[in-house]
Amino acid sequence: MNTNQVVPAPEVAVDPAAFRHVVGHFASGVTVITTVVDGEYYGTTASAVSSLSMEPPMMLACLNRSSSTHDAVLKAGVFGINILAEDQSDLAMKFGRKGGDKFDGVPVTVSAEGVPMLDGALASIVCRVEETPTGGTHTVFLGVATDASARAGEPLAYFRGAFGRLERVKEIAAYDAVRDWVLGRRTPLGSALDPVEIAAQAKSDPHNVHNALVKLTAESLVVRGDKGEFLSAPITRELTDSVYDGRLTIELG
């Protein structure tokens, strides 16, 4: 077998909408990237942020080239990474919007480099830009950390297009696993769905599995037996139409 064989890239890429849906299943933390140019503050919400190296200490942050913060970081040569706490989803939403004074009413502490760092953030890292490779619509800012601090607390998480607590991420994952279990008929019709068994197979918390079964009962995918046990509901045309209509209501409003 020739291990040096080059596999040609497919001519057709994954559909962007499908790709967005799939990568949305990757849970991440939430940050606000900040910088300053000529005394004016810039900031934007970003989840494509990661540690890169320990020697030297480096971070990377990916910013869309259409963002004004992107251009400001290029010009300033320095940026701040503000890792948001679980109670700061309002800041994630505020800095995620375009236009307006995003810093209005937001307390900040200015770093030695002049970068505005958000007060109350779970962790803060100031970086000096070292390299700026590009990929697709984004620039990857590789920065050497010049200052870093953190406090006790829990992080804000981003999962499937929504902000929330890490516990919320686990709840959504449990719901998806239980729904797949029910629709896949891994427990035969007529047999009780065992939350403990499902939790063990899905590597989830039994409490979250139980709550998922309750939710699926409200969605008519699960029914309660005479003894209160959970049972998979038979799939009927009416049930399929009901689930489809419900999804349209959620997605289209």
Coordinates of N, CA, C and O in Angstrom, one line a residue, residues 17-90:
A17 N -25.1 25.0 5.1 CA -26.1 24.9 6.1 C -25.9 23.6 6.9 O -26.0 23.6 8.1
A18 N -25.6 22.5 6.2 CA -25.4 21.2 6.8 C -24.2 21.3 7.7 O -24.1 20.7 8.8
F19 N -23.1 21.9 7.1 CA -21.9 22.0 7.9 C -22.1 22.8 9.2 O -21.6 22.5 10.2
R20 N -22.8 23.9 9.1 CA -23.1 24.7 10.3 C -23.8 23.9 11.3 O -23.6 24.0 12.5
H21 N -24.8 23.1 10.9 CA -25.6 22.3 11.8 C -24.7 21.3 12.5 O -24.7 21.0 13.7
V22 N -23.8 20.6 11.7 CA -22.9 19.6 12.3 C -21.9 20.2 13.3 O -21.8 19.7 14.4
V23 N -21.2 21.2 12.9 CA -20.2 21.8 13.8 C -20.8 22.4 15.0 O -20.2 22.6 16.0
G24 N -22.1 22.7 14.9 CA -22.8 23.3 16.1 C -22.9 22.3 17.2 O -23.2 22.7 18.4
H25 N -22.7 21.0 16.9 CA -22.7 20.0 18.0 C -21.4 20.0 18.8 O -21.2 19.2 19.7
F26 N -20.4 20.8 18.4 CA -19.2 20.9 19.1 C -19.3 22.0 20.2 O -19.4 23.1 19.8
A27 N -19.4 21.6 21.4 CA -19.6 22.5 22.5 C -18.3 23.3 22.7 O -17.2 22.7 22.7
S28 N -18.4 24.6 22.9 CA -17.2 25.4 23.2 C -17.5 26.5 24.2 O -18.6 26.7 24.6
G29 N -16.4 27.1 24.7 CA -16.5 28.2 25.5 C -16.9 29.4 24.7 O -16.9 29.4 23.5
V30 N -17.1 30.6 25.4 CA -17.5 31.8 24.7 C -16.5 32.9 25.1 O -16.3 33.1 26.3
T31 N -16.0 33.6 24.2 CA -15.1 34.7 24.5 C -15.5 36.0 23.8 O -16.3 36.0 22.9
V32 N -15.0 37.1 24.3 CA -15.1 38.4 23.6 C -13.7 38.9 23.3 O -12.9 39.0 24.3
I33 N -13.4 39.1 22.1 CA -12.1 39.6 21.7 C -12.1 41.1 21.6 O -13.0 41.7 21.0
T34 N -11.2 41.7 22.3 CA -11.2 43.2 22.4 C -9.9 43.8 22.0 O -8.8 43.1 22.1
T35 N -9.9 45.0 21.6 CA -8.7 45.7 21.3 C -8.9 47.2 21.2 O -10.1 47.6 21.5
V36 N -7.9 48.0 21.0 CA -8.1 49.4 20.9 C -7.2 50.0 19.8 O -6.1 49.6 19.6
V37 N -7.8 51.0 19.1 CA -7.0 51.7 18.0 C -7.3 53.2 18.2 O -8.5 53.6 18.1
D38 N -6.3 54.0 18.4 CA -6.5 55.4 18.5 C -7.5 55.8 19.6 O -8.3 56.7 19.4
G39 N -7.5 55.1 20.7 CA -8.4 55.4 21.8 C -9.8 54.9 21.6 O -10.6 55.0 22.5
E40 N -10.1 54.2 20.5 CA -11.5 53.7 20.3 C -11.4 52.2 20.5 O -10.6 51.4 20.0
Y41 N -12.4 51.7 21.3 CA -12.5 50.3 21.7 C -13.2 49.5 20.7 O -14.2 50.0 20.1
Y42 N -12.8 48.3 20.4 CA -13.4 47.4 19.5 C -13.6 46.0 20.2 O -12.8 45.6 21.0
G43 N -14.7 45.3 19.9 CA -14.9 44.0 20.5 C -15.9 43.2 19.7 O -16.8 43.7 19.1
T44 N -15.7 41.9 19.8 CA -16.6 41.0 19.1 C -16.7 39.6 19.8 O -15.6 39.2 20.4
T45 N -17.8 39.0 19.8 CA -17.9 37.6 20.4 C -17.3 36.6 19.5 O -17.4 36.7 18.3
A46 N -16.6 35.7 20.1 CA -15.9 34.6 19.3 C -15.8 33.3 20.1 O -15.6 33.3 21.3
S47 N -16.1 32.2 19.4 CA -16.0 30.9 20.0 C -14.8 30.1 19.4 O -14.4 29.1 20.0
A48 N -14.3 30.5 18.3 CA -13.2 29.9 17.6 C -11.9 30.4 18.2 O -11.1 31.1 17.6
V49 N -11.7 30.0 19.5 CA -10.5 30.5 20.2 C -9.9 29.3 21.0 O -10.6 28.4 21.5
S50 N -8.6 29.2 21.0 CA -7.9 28.0 21.6 C -6.5 28.4 22.1 O -5.9 29.3 21.5
S51 N -6.1 27.6 23.1 CA -4.7 27.7 23.4 C -3.9 27.0 22.3 O -4.4 26.1 21.7
L52 N -2.7 27.5 22.1 CA -1.9 26.9 21.0 C -0.5 26.3 21.4 O -0.1 25.3 20.9
S53 N 0.1 27.0 22.4 CA 1.5 26.5 22.8 C 1.7 27.0 24.2 O 1.2 28.0 24.7
M54 N 2.5 26.2 24.9 CA 2.9 26.5 26.3 C 4.3 27.2 26.3 O 4.7 28.0 27.2
E55 N 5.2 26.8 25.3 CA 6.5 27.4 25.2 C 6.8 27.9 23.8 O 7.1 27.1 22.9
P56 N 6.5 29.2 23.5 CA 6.0 30.2 24.5 C 4.5 30.1 24.6 O 3.9 29.4 23.8
P57 N 4.0 30.7 25.7 CA 2.5 30.7 25.9 C 1.8 31.4 24.7 O 2.0 32.6 24.6
M58 N 1.0 30.7 23.9 CA 0.4 31.3 22.8 C -1.1 30.9 22.7 O -1.5 29.8 23.2
M59 N -1.9 31.8 22.1 CA -3.3 31.6 21.9 C -3.6 31.8 20.4 O -2.8 32.5 19.7
L60 N -4.7 31.3 20.0 CA -5.2 31.6 18.6 C -6.6 32.1 18.7 O -7.4 31.5 19.5
A61 N -7.0 33.0 17.9 CA -8.4 33.5 17.8 C -8.7 33.7 16.3 O -7.9 34.4 15.6
C62 N -9.8 33.2 15.9 CA -10.2 33.3 14.5 C -11.3 34.4 14.3 O -12.3 34.3 15.0
L63 N -11.1 35.3 13.5 CA -12.0 36.4 13.3 C -12.4 36.6 11.8 O -11.5 36.5 10.9
N64 N -13.6 36.8 11.6 CA -14.1 37.0 10.2 C -13.5 38.3 9.7 O -13.5 39.4 10.4
R65 N -13.0 38.3 8.4 CA -12.4 39.5 7.9 C -13.4 40.6 7.6 O -13.0 41.8 7.3
S66 N -14.7 40.3 7.7 CA -15.7 41.4 7.5 C -15.9 42.2 8.8 O -16.7 43.2 8.8
S67 N -15.4 41.7 9.9 CA -15.6 42.3 11.2 C -14.6 43.5 11.4 O -13.5 43.5 11.1
S68 N -15.2 44.6 12.0 CA -14.4 45.8 12.2 C -13.3 45.5 13.3 O -12.3 46.1 13.3
T69 N -13.7 44.6 14.2 CA -12.7 44.2 15.2 C -11.5 43.5 14.6 O -10.4 43.6 15.0
H70 N -11.8 42.7 13.5 CA -10.7 42.0 12.8 C -9.7 43.1 12.3 O -8.4 43.0 12.5
D71 N -10.2 44.1 11.7 CA -9.3 45.2 11.1 C -8.5 45.9 12.2 O -7.4 46.3 12.1
A72 N -9.2 46.1 13.4 CA -8.6 46.8 14.5 C -7.5 46.0 15.1 O -6.4 46.5 15.4
V73 N -7.7 44.7 15.2 CA -6.6 43.8 15.8 C -5.4 43.8 14.9 O -4.3 43.9 15.3
L74 N -5.7 43.8 13.6 CA -4.6 43.8 12.6 C -3.7 45.1 12.8 O -2.5 45.1 12.8
K75 N -4.5 46.2 13.0 CA -3.8 47.5 13.1 C -3.1 47.7 14.5 O -2.0 48.2 14.6
A76 N -3.8 47.2 15.5 CA -3.3 47.4 16.9 C -2.1 46.5 17.2 O -1.2 46.8 17.9
G77 N -2.2 45.2 16.6 CA -1.1 44.3 16.9 C -1.2 43.6 18.3 O -0.3 43.0 18.7
V78 N -2.3 43.9 19.0 CA -2.6 43.3 20.3 C -4.0 43.1 20.5 O -4.9 43.8 19.9
F79 N -4.4 42.1 21.3 CA -5.8 41.8 21.5 C -6.0 41.1 22.8 O -5.1 40.5 23.4
G80 N -7.2 41.3 23.4 CA -7.6 40.6 24.6 C -8.6 39.5 24.4 O -9.5 39.7 23.6
I81 N -8.4 38.4 25.1 CA -9.4 37.3 25.1 C -10.1 37.3 26.5 O -9.5 37.1 27.5
N82 N -11.4 37.6 26.4 CA -12.2 37.7 27.7 C -13.1 36.4 27.7 O -14.0 36.3 26.9
I83 N -12.7 35.4 28.5 CA -13.5 34.2 28.6 C -14.7 34.4 29.5 O -14.5 34.7 30.7
L84 N -15.9 34.3 29.0 CA -17.1 34.7 29.7 C -17.5 33.7 30.7 O -17.4 32.5 30.5
A85 N -18.1 34.2 31.8 CA -18.7 33.3 32.9 C -20.1 33.0 32.5 O -20.7 33.6 31.6
E86 N -20.7 32.0 33.2 CA -22.0 31.4 32.8 C -23.1 32.5 32.9 O -24.2 32.3 32.3
D87 N -22.9 33.5 33.7 CA -23.9 34.6 33.9 C -23.7 35.8 32.9 O -24.3 36.8 33.1
Q88 N -22.9 35.6 31.9 CA -22.6 36.7 31.0 C -23.0 36.5 29.6 O -22.5 37.1 28.7
S89 N -24.1 35.8 29.4 CA -24.7 35.6 28.1 C -25.1 36.9 27.5 O -25.1 37.0 26.2
D90 N -25.5 37.9 28.3 CA -25.9 39.1 27.8 C -24.8 39.8 27.1 O -25.0 40.5 26.0

